[in-house]
Short mmCIF file of C-alpha atoms in Angstrom, two decimals:
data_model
loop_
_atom_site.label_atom_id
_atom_site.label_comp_id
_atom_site.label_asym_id
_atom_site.label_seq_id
_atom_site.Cartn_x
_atom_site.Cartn_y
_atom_site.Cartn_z
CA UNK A 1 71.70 -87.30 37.78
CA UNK A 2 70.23 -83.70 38.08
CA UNK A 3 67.15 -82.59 36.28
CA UNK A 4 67.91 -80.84 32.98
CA UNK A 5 67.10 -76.63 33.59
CA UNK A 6 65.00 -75.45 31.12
CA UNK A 7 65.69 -72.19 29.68
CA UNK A 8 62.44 -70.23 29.84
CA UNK A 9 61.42 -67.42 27.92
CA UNK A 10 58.66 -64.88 27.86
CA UNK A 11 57.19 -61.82 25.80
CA UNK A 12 57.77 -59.21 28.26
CA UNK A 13 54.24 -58.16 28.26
CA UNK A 14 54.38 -55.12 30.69
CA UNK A 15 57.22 -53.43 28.27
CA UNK A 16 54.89 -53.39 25.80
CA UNK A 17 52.32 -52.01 27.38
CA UNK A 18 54.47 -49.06 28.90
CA UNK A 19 55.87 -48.88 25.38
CA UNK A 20 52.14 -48.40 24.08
CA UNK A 21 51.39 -45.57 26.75
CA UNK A 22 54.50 -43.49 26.32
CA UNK A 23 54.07 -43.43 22.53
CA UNK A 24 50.34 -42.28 23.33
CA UNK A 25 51.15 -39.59 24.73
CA UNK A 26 54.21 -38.54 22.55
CA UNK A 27 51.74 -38.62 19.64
CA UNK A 28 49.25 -36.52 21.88
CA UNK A 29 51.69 -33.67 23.06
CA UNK A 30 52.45 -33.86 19.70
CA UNK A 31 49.71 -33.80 17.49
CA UNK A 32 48.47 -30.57 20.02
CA UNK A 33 51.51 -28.93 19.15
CA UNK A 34 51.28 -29.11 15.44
CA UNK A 35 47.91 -28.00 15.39
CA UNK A 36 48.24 -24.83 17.54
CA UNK A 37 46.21 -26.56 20.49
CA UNK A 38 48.85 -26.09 23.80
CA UNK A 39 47.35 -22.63 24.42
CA UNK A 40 44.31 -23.34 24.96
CA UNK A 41 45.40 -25.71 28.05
CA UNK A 42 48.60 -23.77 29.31
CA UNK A 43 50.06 -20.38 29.54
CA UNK A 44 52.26 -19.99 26.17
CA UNK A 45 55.66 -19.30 27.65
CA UNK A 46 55.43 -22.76 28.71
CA UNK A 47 55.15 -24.54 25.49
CA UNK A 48 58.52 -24.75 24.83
CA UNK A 49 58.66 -27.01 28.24
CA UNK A 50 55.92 -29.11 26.57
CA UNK A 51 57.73 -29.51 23.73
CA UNK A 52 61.07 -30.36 25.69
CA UNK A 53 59.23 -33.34 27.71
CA UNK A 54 57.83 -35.15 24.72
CA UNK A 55 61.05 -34.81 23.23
CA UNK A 56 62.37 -36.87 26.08
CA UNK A 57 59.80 -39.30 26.06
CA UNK A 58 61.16 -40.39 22.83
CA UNK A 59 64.61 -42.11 24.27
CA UNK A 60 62.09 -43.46 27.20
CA UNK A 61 60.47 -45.11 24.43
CA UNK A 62 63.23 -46.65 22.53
CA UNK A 63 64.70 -48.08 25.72
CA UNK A 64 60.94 -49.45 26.39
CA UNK A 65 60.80 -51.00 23.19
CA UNK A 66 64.74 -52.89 23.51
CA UNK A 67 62.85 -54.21 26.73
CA UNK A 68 59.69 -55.17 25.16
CA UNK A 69 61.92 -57.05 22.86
CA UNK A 70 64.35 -58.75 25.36
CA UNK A 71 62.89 -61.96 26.63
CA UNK A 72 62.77 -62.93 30.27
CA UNK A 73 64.72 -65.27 31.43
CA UNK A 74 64.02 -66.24 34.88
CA UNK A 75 61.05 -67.88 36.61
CA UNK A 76 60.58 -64.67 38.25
CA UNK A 77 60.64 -62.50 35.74
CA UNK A 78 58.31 -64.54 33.77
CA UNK A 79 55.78 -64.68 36.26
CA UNK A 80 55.50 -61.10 37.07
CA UNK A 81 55.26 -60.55 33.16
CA UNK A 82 52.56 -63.15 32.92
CA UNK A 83 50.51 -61.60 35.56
CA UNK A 84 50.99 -57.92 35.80
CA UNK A 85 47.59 -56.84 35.29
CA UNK A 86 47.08 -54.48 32.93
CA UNK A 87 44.13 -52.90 35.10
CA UNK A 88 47.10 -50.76 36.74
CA UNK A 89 47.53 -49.18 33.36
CA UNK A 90 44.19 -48.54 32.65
CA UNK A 91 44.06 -44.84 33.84
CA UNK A 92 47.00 -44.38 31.28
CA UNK A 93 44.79 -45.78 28.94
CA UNK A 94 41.71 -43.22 29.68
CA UNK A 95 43.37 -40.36 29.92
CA UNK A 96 44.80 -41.08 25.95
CA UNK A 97 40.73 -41.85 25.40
CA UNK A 98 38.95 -38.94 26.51
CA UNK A 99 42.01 -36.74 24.97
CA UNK A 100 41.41 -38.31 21.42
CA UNK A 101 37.81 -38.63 21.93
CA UNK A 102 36.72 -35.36 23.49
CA UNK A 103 37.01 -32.20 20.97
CA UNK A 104 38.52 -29.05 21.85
CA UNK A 105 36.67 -26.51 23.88
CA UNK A 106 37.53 -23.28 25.48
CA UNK A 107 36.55 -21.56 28.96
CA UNK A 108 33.00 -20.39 28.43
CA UNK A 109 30.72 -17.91 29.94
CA UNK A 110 29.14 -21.03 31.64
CA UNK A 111 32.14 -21.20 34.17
CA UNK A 112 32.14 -17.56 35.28
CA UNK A 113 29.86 -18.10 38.38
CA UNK A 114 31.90 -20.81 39.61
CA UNK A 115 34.97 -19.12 39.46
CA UNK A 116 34.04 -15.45 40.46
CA UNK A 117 34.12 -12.42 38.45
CA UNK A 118 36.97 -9.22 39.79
CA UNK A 119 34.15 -6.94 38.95
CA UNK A 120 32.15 -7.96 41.62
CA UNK A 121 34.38 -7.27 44.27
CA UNK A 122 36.01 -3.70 43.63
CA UNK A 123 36.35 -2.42 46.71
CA UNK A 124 39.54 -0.42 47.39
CA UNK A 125 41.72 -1.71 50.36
CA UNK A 126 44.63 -1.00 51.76
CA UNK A 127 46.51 -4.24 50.48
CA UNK A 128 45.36 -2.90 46.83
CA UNK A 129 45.93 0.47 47.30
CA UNK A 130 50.17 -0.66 48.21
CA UNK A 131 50.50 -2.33 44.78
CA UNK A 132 52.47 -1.07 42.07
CA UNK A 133 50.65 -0.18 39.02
CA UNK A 134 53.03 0.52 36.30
CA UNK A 135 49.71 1.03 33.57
CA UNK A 136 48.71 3.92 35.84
CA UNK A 137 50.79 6.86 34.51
CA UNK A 138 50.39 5.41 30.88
CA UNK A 139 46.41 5.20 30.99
CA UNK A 140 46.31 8.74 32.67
CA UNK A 141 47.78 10.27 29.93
CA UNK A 142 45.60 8.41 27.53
CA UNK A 143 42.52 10.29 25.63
CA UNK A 144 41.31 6.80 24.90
CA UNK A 145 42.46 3.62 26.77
CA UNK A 146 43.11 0.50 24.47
CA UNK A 147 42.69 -2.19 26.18
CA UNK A 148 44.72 -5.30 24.59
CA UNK A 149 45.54 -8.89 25.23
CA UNK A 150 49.03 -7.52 26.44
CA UNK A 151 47.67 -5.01 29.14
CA UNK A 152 44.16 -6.68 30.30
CA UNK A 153 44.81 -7.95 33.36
CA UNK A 154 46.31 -4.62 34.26
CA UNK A 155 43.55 -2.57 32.78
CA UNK A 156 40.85 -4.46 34.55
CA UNK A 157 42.27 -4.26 38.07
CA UNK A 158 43.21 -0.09 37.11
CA UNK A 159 39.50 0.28 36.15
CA UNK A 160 37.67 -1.69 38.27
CA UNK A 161 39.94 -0.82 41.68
CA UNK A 162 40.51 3.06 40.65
CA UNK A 163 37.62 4.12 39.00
CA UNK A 164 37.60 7.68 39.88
CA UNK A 165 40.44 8.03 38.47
CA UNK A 166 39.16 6.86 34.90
CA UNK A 167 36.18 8.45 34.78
CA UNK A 168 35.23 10.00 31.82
CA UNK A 169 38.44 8.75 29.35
CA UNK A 170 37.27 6.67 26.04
CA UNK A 171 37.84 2.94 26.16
CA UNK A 172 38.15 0.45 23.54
CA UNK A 173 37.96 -3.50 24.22
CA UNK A 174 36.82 -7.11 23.83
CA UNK A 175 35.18 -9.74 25.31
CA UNK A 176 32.28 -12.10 26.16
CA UNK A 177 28.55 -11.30 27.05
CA UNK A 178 28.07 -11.93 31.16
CA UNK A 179 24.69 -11.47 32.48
CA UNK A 180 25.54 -11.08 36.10
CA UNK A 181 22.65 -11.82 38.50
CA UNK A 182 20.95 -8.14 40.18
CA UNK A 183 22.64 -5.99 37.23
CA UNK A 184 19.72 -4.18 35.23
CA UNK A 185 18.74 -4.70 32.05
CA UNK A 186 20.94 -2.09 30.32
CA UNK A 187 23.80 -3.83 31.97
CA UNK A 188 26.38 -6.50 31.44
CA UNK A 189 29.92 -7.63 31.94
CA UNK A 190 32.48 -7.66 29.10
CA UNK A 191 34.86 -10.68 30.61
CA UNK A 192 37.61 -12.40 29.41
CA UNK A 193 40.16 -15.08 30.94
CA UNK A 194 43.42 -14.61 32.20
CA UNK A 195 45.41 -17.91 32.39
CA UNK A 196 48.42 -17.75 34.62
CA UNK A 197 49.65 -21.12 34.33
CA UNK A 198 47.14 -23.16 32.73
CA UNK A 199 43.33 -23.27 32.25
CA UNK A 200 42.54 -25.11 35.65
CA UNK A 201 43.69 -21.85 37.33
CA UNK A 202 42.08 -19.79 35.31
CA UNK A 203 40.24 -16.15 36.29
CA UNK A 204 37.65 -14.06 34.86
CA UNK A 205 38.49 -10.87 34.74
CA UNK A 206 36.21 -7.78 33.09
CA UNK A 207 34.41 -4.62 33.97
CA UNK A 208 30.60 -3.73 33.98
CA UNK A 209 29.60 -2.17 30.89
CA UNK A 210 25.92 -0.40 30.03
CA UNK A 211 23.86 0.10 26.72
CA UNK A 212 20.50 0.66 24.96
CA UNK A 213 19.42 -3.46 23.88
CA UNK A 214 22.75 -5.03 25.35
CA UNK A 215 20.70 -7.44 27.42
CA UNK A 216 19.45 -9.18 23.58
CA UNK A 217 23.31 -10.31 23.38
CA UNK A 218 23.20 -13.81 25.30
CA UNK A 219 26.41 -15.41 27.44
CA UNK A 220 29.42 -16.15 25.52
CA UNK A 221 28.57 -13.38 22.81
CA UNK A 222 31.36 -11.83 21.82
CA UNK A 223 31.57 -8.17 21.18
CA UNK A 224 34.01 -4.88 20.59
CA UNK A 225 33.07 -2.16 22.18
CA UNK A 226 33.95 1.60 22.19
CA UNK A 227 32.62 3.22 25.22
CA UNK A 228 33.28 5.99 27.92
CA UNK A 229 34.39 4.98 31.63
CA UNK A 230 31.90 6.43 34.66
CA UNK A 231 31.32 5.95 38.03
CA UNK A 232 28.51 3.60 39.26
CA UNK A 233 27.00 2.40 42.33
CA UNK A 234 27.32 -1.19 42.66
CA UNK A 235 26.13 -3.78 45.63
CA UNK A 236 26.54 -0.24 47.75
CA UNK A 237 30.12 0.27 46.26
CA UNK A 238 31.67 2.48 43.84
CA UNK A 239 32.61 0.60 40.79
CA UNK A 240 33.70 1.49 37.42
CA UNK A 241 31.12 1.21 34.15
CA UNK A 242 31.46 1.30 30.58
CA UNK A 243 29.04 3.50 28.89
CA UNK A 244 28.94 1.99 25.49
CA UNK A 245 28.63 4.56 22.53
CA UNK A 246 28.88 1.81 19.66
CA UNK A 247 29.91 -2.06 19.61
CA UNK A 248 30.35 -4.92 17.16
CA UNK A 249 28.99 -8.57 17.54
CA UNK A 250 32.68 -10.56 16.61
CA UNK A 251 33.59 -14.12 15.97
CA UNK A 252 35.47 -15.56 18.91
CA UNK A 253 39.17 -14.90 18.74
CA UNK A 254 41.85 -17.64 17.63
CA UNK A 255 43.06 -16.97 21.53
CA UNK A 256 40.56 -16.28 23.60
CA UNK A 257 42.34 -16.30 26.22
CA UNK A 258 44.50 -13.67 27.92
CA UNK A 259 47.76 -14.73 29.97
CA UNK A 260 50.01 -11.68 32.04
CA UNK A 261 53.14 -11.28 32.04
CA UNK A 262 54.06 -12.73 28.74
#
């Protein structure tokens, strides 16, 4: 007479845990899209991609949680259920953590020195001179050049790689206080951050600029600026320069950043 099988059953306990992680980060993607977050980590014409992949995490989830709820059935099965450690999961687990736990920042002026500054390199070669510049006939005929989170990129690399051809017209424009290291102490940089993708590829871009008691604005200081575009000599370069003939201390802006080709 053969040995009754027994039917074995077990809680299948690494169902639940993927169940646990994908709701996670559903309930992260989402809680950063209700509350106008997503641009401060990616470019905005790639939201709606963000919102696209939580919204397909959501049938991941329901077919997770039919698994948690089916019971193993094999010897097998209920071993590797029993033992799958859940130290394989913990990454999952601290990247959910630190994106509760740690508040939302932006770029700061902190990060400019690591990344390097356009203005700082604004010599004309060949490479630059071959690239199209669509901006260039519109900001010739300009009295005053707006600058705007729409053309900044552009404007930066017309006025800091042609600035003989600027010199003299008005400006207007934002940005954040940058003390960069050798300028005098009339002088700053008026930077922002162009994101192409998302914030880890991030770029400072912004132009010297030059005023009585600019250097008692500190990094990060936001300020609007009217000023008149001139010619300067820089690390033995020509460079462009911002002469500024009044500004405005300003709260930071809802989107600090900038992102071309939007």
């Amino acid at each position: 007479m053969q040995p009754r099988k027994r039917n074995l059953r077990s809680f299948n306990n690494g169902a639940c845990i993927q169940s646990i992680i994908l709701l996670g980060f559903i309930i992260l993607l989402l809680w950063l899209d209700i509350t106008k977050q997503l641009p401060l980590y990616i470019n905005p014409k790639f939201i709606v991609l963000t919102q696209i992949s939580y919204l397909l995490l959501v049938p991941m989830l329901v077919i997770q949680i039919i698994d948690t709820l089916l019971p193993t059935s094999s010897v097998y099965e209920q071993y590797c259920h029993k033992h799958s450690s859940i130290g394989k999961y913990t990454p999952f687990f601290m990247i959910l953590l630190l994106a509760f736990a740690v508040p939302e920042n932006t770029l700061n002026a902190n990060l400019v020195s690591s990344k390097g500054l356009n203005s700082q390199s604004s010599a004309i070669t060949h490479s630059i001179k071959d690239l199209p510049r669509p901006l260039a006939p519109v900001f010739g005929q300009m009295d005053t050049i707006k600058v705007t989170n729409l053309n900044y990129t552009e404007a930066m690399c017309e006025i800091n790689n042609f600035p003989n051809e600027y010199a003299g017209k008005k400006i207007t424009m934002t940005g954040f206080v940058f003390q960069i290291p050798g300028l005098a102490n009339d002088q700053i940089s008026l930077v922002r951050y162009v994101v192409m993708c998302c914030t880890a590829d991030s770029l400072p871009y912004g132009v010297m600029c030059e005023g009585i008691e600019i250097q008692k604005y500190p990094d990060g200081t936001w300020l609007s600026i009217e000023g008149i575009i001139q010619m300067v000599t820089y690390d033995g370069k020509d460079a462009a320069s911002i002469k500024i003939t009044s500004l405005q201390k300003i709260e930071a802006p809802k989107d600090p950043y900038v992102y071309p080709y939007n």
